[in-house]
PDB file of C-alpha atoms in Angstrom:
ATOM      1  CA  MET A   1      95.850  78.815 145.570  1.00 90.00           C
ATOM      2  CA  ASN A   2      98.025  80.496 143.012  1.00 95.00           C
ATOM      3  CA  PHE A   3      97.697  84.261 142.724  1.00 96.00           C
ATOM      4  CA  PRO A   4      96.983  86.369 140.822  1.00 95.00           C
ATOM      5  CA  LEU A   5      93.712  84.991 139.457  1.00 96.00           C
ATOM      6  CA  ILE A   6      93.045  86.338 135.955  1.00 94.00           C
ATOM      7  CA  LYS A   7      89.664  87.156 134.371  1.00 94.00           C
ATOM      8  CA  VAL A   8      88.245  88.988 131.346  1.00 91.00           C
ATOM      9  CA  LEU A   9      85.265  91.168 132.348  1.00 90.00           C
ATOM     10  CA  LYS A  10      82.089  91.718 130.283  1.00 89.00           C
ATOM     11  CA  ASN A  11      83.611  94.914 128.879  1.00 87.00           C
ATOM     12  CA  GLY A  12      86.695  93.013 127.651  1.00 87.00           C
ATOM     13  CA  MET A  13      89.010  94.364 130.360  1.00 88.00           C
ATOM     14  CA  LEU A  14      91.662  91.921 131.572  1.00 90.00           C
ATOM     15  CA  VAL A  15      91.918  91.986 135.380  1.00 94.00           C
ATOM     16  CA  GLU A  16      93.789  90.186 138.140  1.00 95.00           C
ATOM     17  CA  LEU A  17      92.741  89.350 141.686  1.00 97.00           C
ATOM     18  CA  ASP A  18      95.477  89.224 144.291  1.00 97.00           C
ATOM     19  CA  TYR A  19      96.265  89.954 147.919  1.00 98.00           C
ATOM     20  CA  MET A  20      96.310  93.702 148.570  1.00 97.00           C
ATOM     21  CA  HIS A  21      99.784  95.220 148.697  1.00 96.00           C
ATOM     22  CA  PRO A  22     100.609  97.815 151.378  1.00 96.00           C
ATOM     23  CA  GLN A  23     100.984 100.561 148.759  1.00 95.00           C
ATOM     24  CA  GLU A  24      97.384  99.904 147.628  1.00 96.00           C
ATOM     25  CA  GLN A  25      95.787 100.473 151.026  1.00 97.00           C
ATOM     26  CA  GLU A  26      95.153 104.194 150.542  1.00 97.00           C
ATOM     27  CA  VAL A  27      93.466 103.648 147.166  1.00 97.00           C
ATOM     28  CA  VAL A  28      91.194 100.985 148.673  1.00 98.00           C
ATOM     29  CA  ARG A  29      90.414 103.214 151.670  1.00 98.00           C
ATOM     30  CA  ALA A  30      89.482 106.053 149.294  1.00 98.00           C
ATOM     31  CA  LEU A  31      87.198 103.709 147.319  1.00 98.00           C
ATOM     32  CA  LEU A  32      85.556 102.433 150.505  1.00 98.00           C
ATOM     33  CA  ASN A  33      84.997 106.028 151.596  1.00 98.00           C
ATOM     34  CA  VAL A  34      83.279 106.770 148.251  1.00 97.00           C
ATOM     35  CA  VAL A  35      80.935 103.844 148.934  1.00 97.00           C
ATOM     36  CA  ILE A  36      80.339 104.986 152.523  1.00 97.00           C
ATOM     37  CA  ILE A  37      79.501 108.524 151.360  1.00 95.00           C
ATOM     38  CA  GLU A  38      77.017 107.079 148.828  1.00 94.00           C
ATOM     39  CA  GLY A  39      75.160 105.900 151.951  1.00 94.00           C
ATOM     40  CA  LYS A  40      73.432 102.895 150.355  1.00 94.00           C
ATOM     41  CA  THR A  41      75.338  99.741 151.307  1.00 95.00           C
ATOM     42  CA  TYR A  42      77.752 100.117 154.263  1.00 96.00           C
ATOM     43  CA  PRO A  43      76.777 100.874 157.874  1.00 96.00           C
ATOM     44  CA  GLN A  44      79.401 103.570 158.461  1.00 96.00           C
ATOM     45  CA  LYS A  45      78.186 107.184 158.302  1.00 95.00           C
ATOM     46  CA  GLN A  46      81.523 108.968 157.983  1.00 97.00           C
ATOM     47  CA  PRO A  47      84.624 108.286 155.877  1.00 98.00           C
ATOM     48  CA  LEU A  48      87.184 106.113 157.651  1.00 98.00           C
ATOM     49  CA  SER A  49      90.551 107.445 158.782  1.00 98.00           C
ATOM     50  CA  PRO A  50      93.609 105.328 157.957  1.00 98.00           C
ATOM     51  CA  THR A  51      93.500 103.844 161.479  1.00 98.00           C
ATOM     52  CA  GLU A  52      89.766 103.069 161.296  1.00 98.00           C
ATOM     53  CA  PHE A  53      90.198 101.568 157.820  1.00 98.00           C
ATOM     54  CA  SER A  54      93.053  99.373 159.025  1.00 97.00           C
ATOM     55  CA  ALA A  55      91.027  98.078 161.985  1.00 97.00           C
ATOM     56  CA  TYR A  56      87.958  97.392 159.821  1.00 97.00           C
ATOM     57  CA  TRP A  57      89.367  96.180 156.485  1.00 98.00           C
ATOM     58  CA  LEU A  58      92.859  94.872 157.261  1.00 97.00           C
ATOM     59  CA  SER A  59      92.285  92.726 160.357  1.00 96.00           C
ATOM     60  CA  LYS A  60      92.844  89.478 158.407  1.00 97.00           C
ATOM     61  CA  ASP A  61      92.995  88.952 154.609  1.00 98.00           C
ATOM     62  CA  ALA A  62      92.423  91.705 152.041  1.00 98.00           C
ATOM     63  CA  PHE A  63      92.279  91.355 148.261  1.00 98.00           C
ATOM     64  CA  VAL A  64      92.086  93.661 145.277  1.00 98.00           C
ATOM     65  CA  VAL A  65      91.151  93.386 141.650  1.00 97.00           C
ATOM     66  CA  ARG A  66      93.431  95.492 139.492  1.00 95.00           C
ATOM     67  CA  THR A  67      93.986  96.058 135.807  1.00 90.00           C
ATOM     68  CA  SER A  68      96.210  93.345 134.430  1.00 83.00           C
ATOM     69  CA  VAL A  69      97.549  94.887 131.226  1.00 66.00           C
ATOM     70  CA  VAL A  70     101.211  95.833 131.442  1.00 60.00           C
ATOM     71  CA  ASP A  71     101.409  99.585 130.907  1.00 55.00           C
ATOM     72  CA  PRO A  72     104.365 100.713 128.734  1.00 57.00           C
ATOM     73  CA  THR A  73     104.540 103.955 130.763  1.00 60.00           C
ATOM     74  CA  HIS A  74     105.014 101.880 133.953  1.00 55.00           C
ATOM     75  CA  LYS A  75     101.951 103.506 135.479  1.00 65.00           C
ATOM     76  CA  PRO A  76     100.730 101.557 138.532  1.00 69.00           C
ATOM     77  CA  LYS A  77      97.914  99.097 137.905  1.00 85.00           C
ATOM     78  CA  GLU A  78      94.505 100.588 138.701  1.00 92.00           C
ATOM     79  CA  ILE A  79      92.438  99.202 141.606  1.00 96.00           C
ATOM     80  CA  LEU A  80      88.964  98.319 140.299  1.00 96.00           C
ATOM     81  CA  GLY A  81      87.498  96.589 143.334  1.00 97.00           C
ATOM     82  CA  ALA A  82      88.435  95.035 146.650  1.00 98.00           C
ATOM     83  CA  PHE A  83      87.236  92.758 149.429  1.00 98.00           C
ATOM     84  CA  TYR A  84      88.249  91.584 152.857  1.00 98.00           C
ATOM     85  CA  LEU A  85      87.845  88.128 154.334  1.00 98.00           C
ATOM     86  CA  LYS A  86      87.935  87.513 158.080  1.00 98.00           C
ATOM     87  CA  PRO A  87      86.352  85.409 160.800  1.00 98.00           C
ATOM     88  CA  ASN A  88      82.823  86.613 161.521  1.00 98.00           C
ATOM     89  CA  PHE A  89      83.094  85.511 165.151  1.00 97.00           C
ATOM     90  CA  PRO A  90      85.962  84.656 167.517  1.00 97.00           C
ATOM     91  CA  GLY A  91      87.135  81.336 168.910  1.00 97.00           C
ATOM     92  CA  ARG A  92      84.779  78.387 168.580  1.00 97.00           C
ATOM     93  CA  CYS A  93      82.833  80.133 165.832  1.00 98.00           C
ATOM     94  CA  SER A  94      85.801  81.427 163.811  1.00 98.00           C
ATOM     95  CA  HIS A  95      85.206  78.790 161.112  1.00 98.00           C
ATOM     96  CA  ILE A  96      82.425  81.089 159.813  1.00 98.00           C
ATOM     97  CA  CYS A  97      83.865  83.985 157.868  1.00 98.00           C
ATOM     98  CA  ASN A  98      82.603  87.373 156.761  1.00 98.00           C
ATOM     99  CA  ALA A  99      83.551  89.429 153.740  1.00 98.00           C
ATOM    100  CA  GLY A 100      82.906  92.931 152.451  1.00 98.00           C
ATOM    101  CA  PHE A 101      83.115  94.071 148.833  1.00 98.00           C
ATOM    102  CA  ILE A 102      83.534  97.361 146.969  1.00 98.00           C
ATOM    103  CA  VAL A 103      83.639  98.141 143.246  1.00 97.00           C
ATOM    104  CA  GLN A 104      84.541 101.366 141.435  1.00 96.00           C
ATOM    105  CA  PRO A 105      81.152 103.011 140.678  1.00 95.00           C
ATOM    106  CA  GLU A 106      81.763 103.221 136.915  1.00 93.00           C
ATOM    107  CA  LEU A 107      82.563  99.488 136.719  1.00 93.00           C
ATOM    108  CA  ARG A 108      79.484  98.138 138.473  1.00 94.00           C
ATOM    109  CA  GLY A 109      77.533  95.634 136.390  1.00 92.00           C
ATOM    110  CA  GLN A 110      80.618  94.440 134.466  1.00 92.00           C
ATOM    111  CA  GLY A 111      81.100  91.125 136.312  1.00 94.00           C
ATOM    112  CA  LEU A 112      83.671  92.369 138.820  1.00 96.00           C
ATOM    113  CA  GLY A 113      81.468  91.546 141.827  1.00 96.00           C
ATOM    114  CA  ARG A 114      80.807  88.026 140.524  1.00 97.00           C
ATOM    115  CA  PHE A 115      84.528  87.472 139.926  1.00 97.00           C
ATOM    116  CA  MET A 116      85.330  88.607 143.471  1.00 98.00           C
ATOM    117  CA  GLY A 117      82.437  86.581 144.931  1.00 98.00           C
ATOM    118  CA  GLU A 118      83.414  83.368 143.196  1.00 98.00           C
ATOM    119  CA  ALA A 119      87.051  83.890 144.132  1.00 98.00           C
ATOM    120  CA  MET A 120      86.146  84.679 147.754  1.00 98.00           C
ATOM    121  CA  LEU A 121      84.228  81.396 148.079  1.00 98.00           C
ATOM    122  CA  ALA A 122      87.214  79.427 146.756  1.00 98.00           C
ATOM    123  CA  ILE A 123      89.703  81.368 148.889  1.00 98.00           C
ATOM    124  CA  ALA A 124      87.572  81.005 152.027  1.00 98.00           C
ATOM    125  CA  ALA A 125      87.335  77.236 151.550  1.00 98.00           C
ATOM    126  CA  ASN A 126      91.070  77.071 150.846  1.00 97.00           C
ATOM    127  CA  LEU A 127      91.770  78.976 154.082  1.00 97.00           C
ATOM    128  CA  GLY A 128      89.731  76.423 156.040  1.00 98.00           C
ATOM    129  CA  TYR A 129      86.531  78.367 156.616  1.00 98.00           C
ATOM    130  CA  GLU A 130      83.402  76.208 156.635  1.00 98.00           C
ATOM    131  CA  ALA A 131      80.805  78.891 155.912  1.00 98.00           C
ATOM    132  CA  VAL A 132      80.378  82.532 154.893  1.00 98.00           C
ATOM    133  CA  MET A 133      77.911  84.819 156.646  1.00 98.00           C
ATOM    134  CA  PHE A 134      76.953  88.361 155.658  1.00 98.00           C
ATOM    135  CA  ASN A 135      75.461  90.172 158.647  1.00 97.00           C
ATOM    136  CA  LEU A 136      73.978  93.307 157.042  1.00 97.00           C
ATOM    137  CA  VAL A 137      72.934  93.225 153.394  1.00 98.00           C
ATOM    138  CA  PHE A 138      70.536  96.119 153.021  1.00 98.00           C
ATOM    139  CA  GLU A 139      67.295  94.945 151.384  1.00 97.00           C
ATOM    140  CA  THR A 140      67.554  97.796 148.862  1.00 97.00           C
ATOM    141  CA  ASN A 141      70.901  96.454 147.575  1.00 96.00           C
ATOM    142  CA  ILE A 142      69.221  94.311 144.919  1.00 96.00           C
ATOM    143  CA  PRO A 143      72.344  93.749 142.754  1.00 95.00           C
ATOM    144  CA  SER A 144      74.186  92.356 145.776  1.00 97.00           C
ATOM    145  CA  ILE A 145      71.299  90.143 146.938  1.00 98.00           C
ATOM    146  CA  THR A 146      70.823  88.816 143.404  1.00 97.00           C
ATOM    147  CA  LEU A 147      74.537  88.054 143.057  1.00 98.00           C
ATOM    148  CA  TRP A 148      74.834  86.270 146.395  1.00 98.00           C
ATOM    149  CA  GLN A 149      71.721  84.167 145.838  1.00 98.00           C
ATOM    150  CA  SER A 150      73.027  83.164 142.396  1.00 98.00           C
ATOM    151  CA  LEU A 151      76.223  81.986 144.132  1.00 98.00           C
ATOM    152  CA  GLY A 152      74.265  79.775 146.539  1.00 98.00           C
ATOM    153  CA  PHE A 153      73.709  82.050 149.538  1.00 98.00           C
ATOM    154  CA  LYS A 154      70.462  81.668 151.469  1.00 98.00           C
ATOM    155  CA  ILE A 155      68.644  84.398 153.356  1.00 98.00           C
ATOM    156  CA  ILE A 156      68.565  83.161 156.954  1.00 98.00           C
ATOM    157  CA  GLY A 157      67.302  86.250 158.709  1.00 98.00           C
ATOM    158  CA  ARG A 158      65.987  89.790 158.542  1.00 98.00           C
ATOM    159  CA  ILE A 159      66.795  92.685 160.862  1.00 98.00           C
ATOM    160  CA  PRO A 160      63.876  95.133 160.799  1.00 98.00           C
ATOM    161  CA  GLY A 161      64.803  98.793 160.364  1.00 98.00           C
ATOM    162  CA  ALA A 162      68.512  98.029 160.593  1.00 97.00           C
ATOM    163  CA  ALA A 163      69.758 100.760 158.266  1.00 96.00           C
ATOM    164  CA  LYS A 164      69.093 104.457 157.920  1.00 95.00           C
ATOM    165  CA  LEU A 165      70.235 105.267 154.398  1.00 92.00           C
ATOM    166  CA  GLU A 166      71.788 108.576 153.349  1.00 88.00           C
ATOM    167  CA  ASN A 167      68.446 109.680 151.868  1.00 90.00           C
ATOM    168  CA  GLY A 168      66.707 109.092 155.223  1.00 91.00           C
ATOM    169  CA  GLN A 169      64.980 105.873 154.175  1.00 94.00           C
ATOM    170  CA  VAL A 170      64.908 103.177 156.882  1.00 97.00           C
ATOM    171  CA  VAL A 171      65.339  99.668 155.483  1.00 97.00           C
ATOM    172  CA  ASP A 172      65.658  96.114 156.745  1.00 98.00           C
ATOM    173  CA  ALA A 173      68.931  94.227 156.485  1.00 98.00           C
ATOM    174  CA  LEU A 174      69.217  90.600 155.456  1.00 98.00           C
ATOM    175  CA  ILE A 175      71.533  87.975 156.888  1.00 98.00           C
ATOM    176  CA  LEU A 176      72.921  85.699 154.168  1.00 98.00           C
ATOM    177  CA  TYR A 177      74.670  82.362 154.680  1.00 98.00           C
ATOM    178  CA  HIS A 178      76.588  79.910 152.504  1.00 98.00           C
ATOM    179  CA  THR A 179      78.050  76.602 153.654  1.00 98.00           C
ATOM    180  CA  LEU A 180      81.428  75.781 152.093  1.00 97.00           C
ATOM    181  CA  ARG A 181      81.563  72.049 152.900  1.00 82.00           C
TER     182      ARG A 181
END
């Protein structure tokens, strides 16, 4: 695949999807920690240290979506969203991958998640994965469930009481699966 991938979002913003550069890791970690603190979609309870972030997010392939417009002031491009892609299991089952996604809170609902999801499916197939499996999609994360089902994912399981959200609510988690063949 040729990177960066370019897209115009619903709000007219021109963005690019590319492999994450080392200098972008701290921005992505900060965004992930915002999502973790929100307490609605990720299993972690506490913000991740740089070492914890590296072990969790950077174990295989990591991507970002950034602003694409060239800034005359030479300001760095802004990170709008990110995702990782890695084997879900080791060895004989490593042909099934897993991915995790984050989007800047103010940009949710603008098509960024769909752009990343569609790109992830193409990238995963290109990297030789045969399926994608999401282990813990909280049942209250309706935008995510709706997006993944629209991209062909099937709900293959439910884990009762899997998540204790920040507000104290206990919710089930869904297991979603998509074959890439």
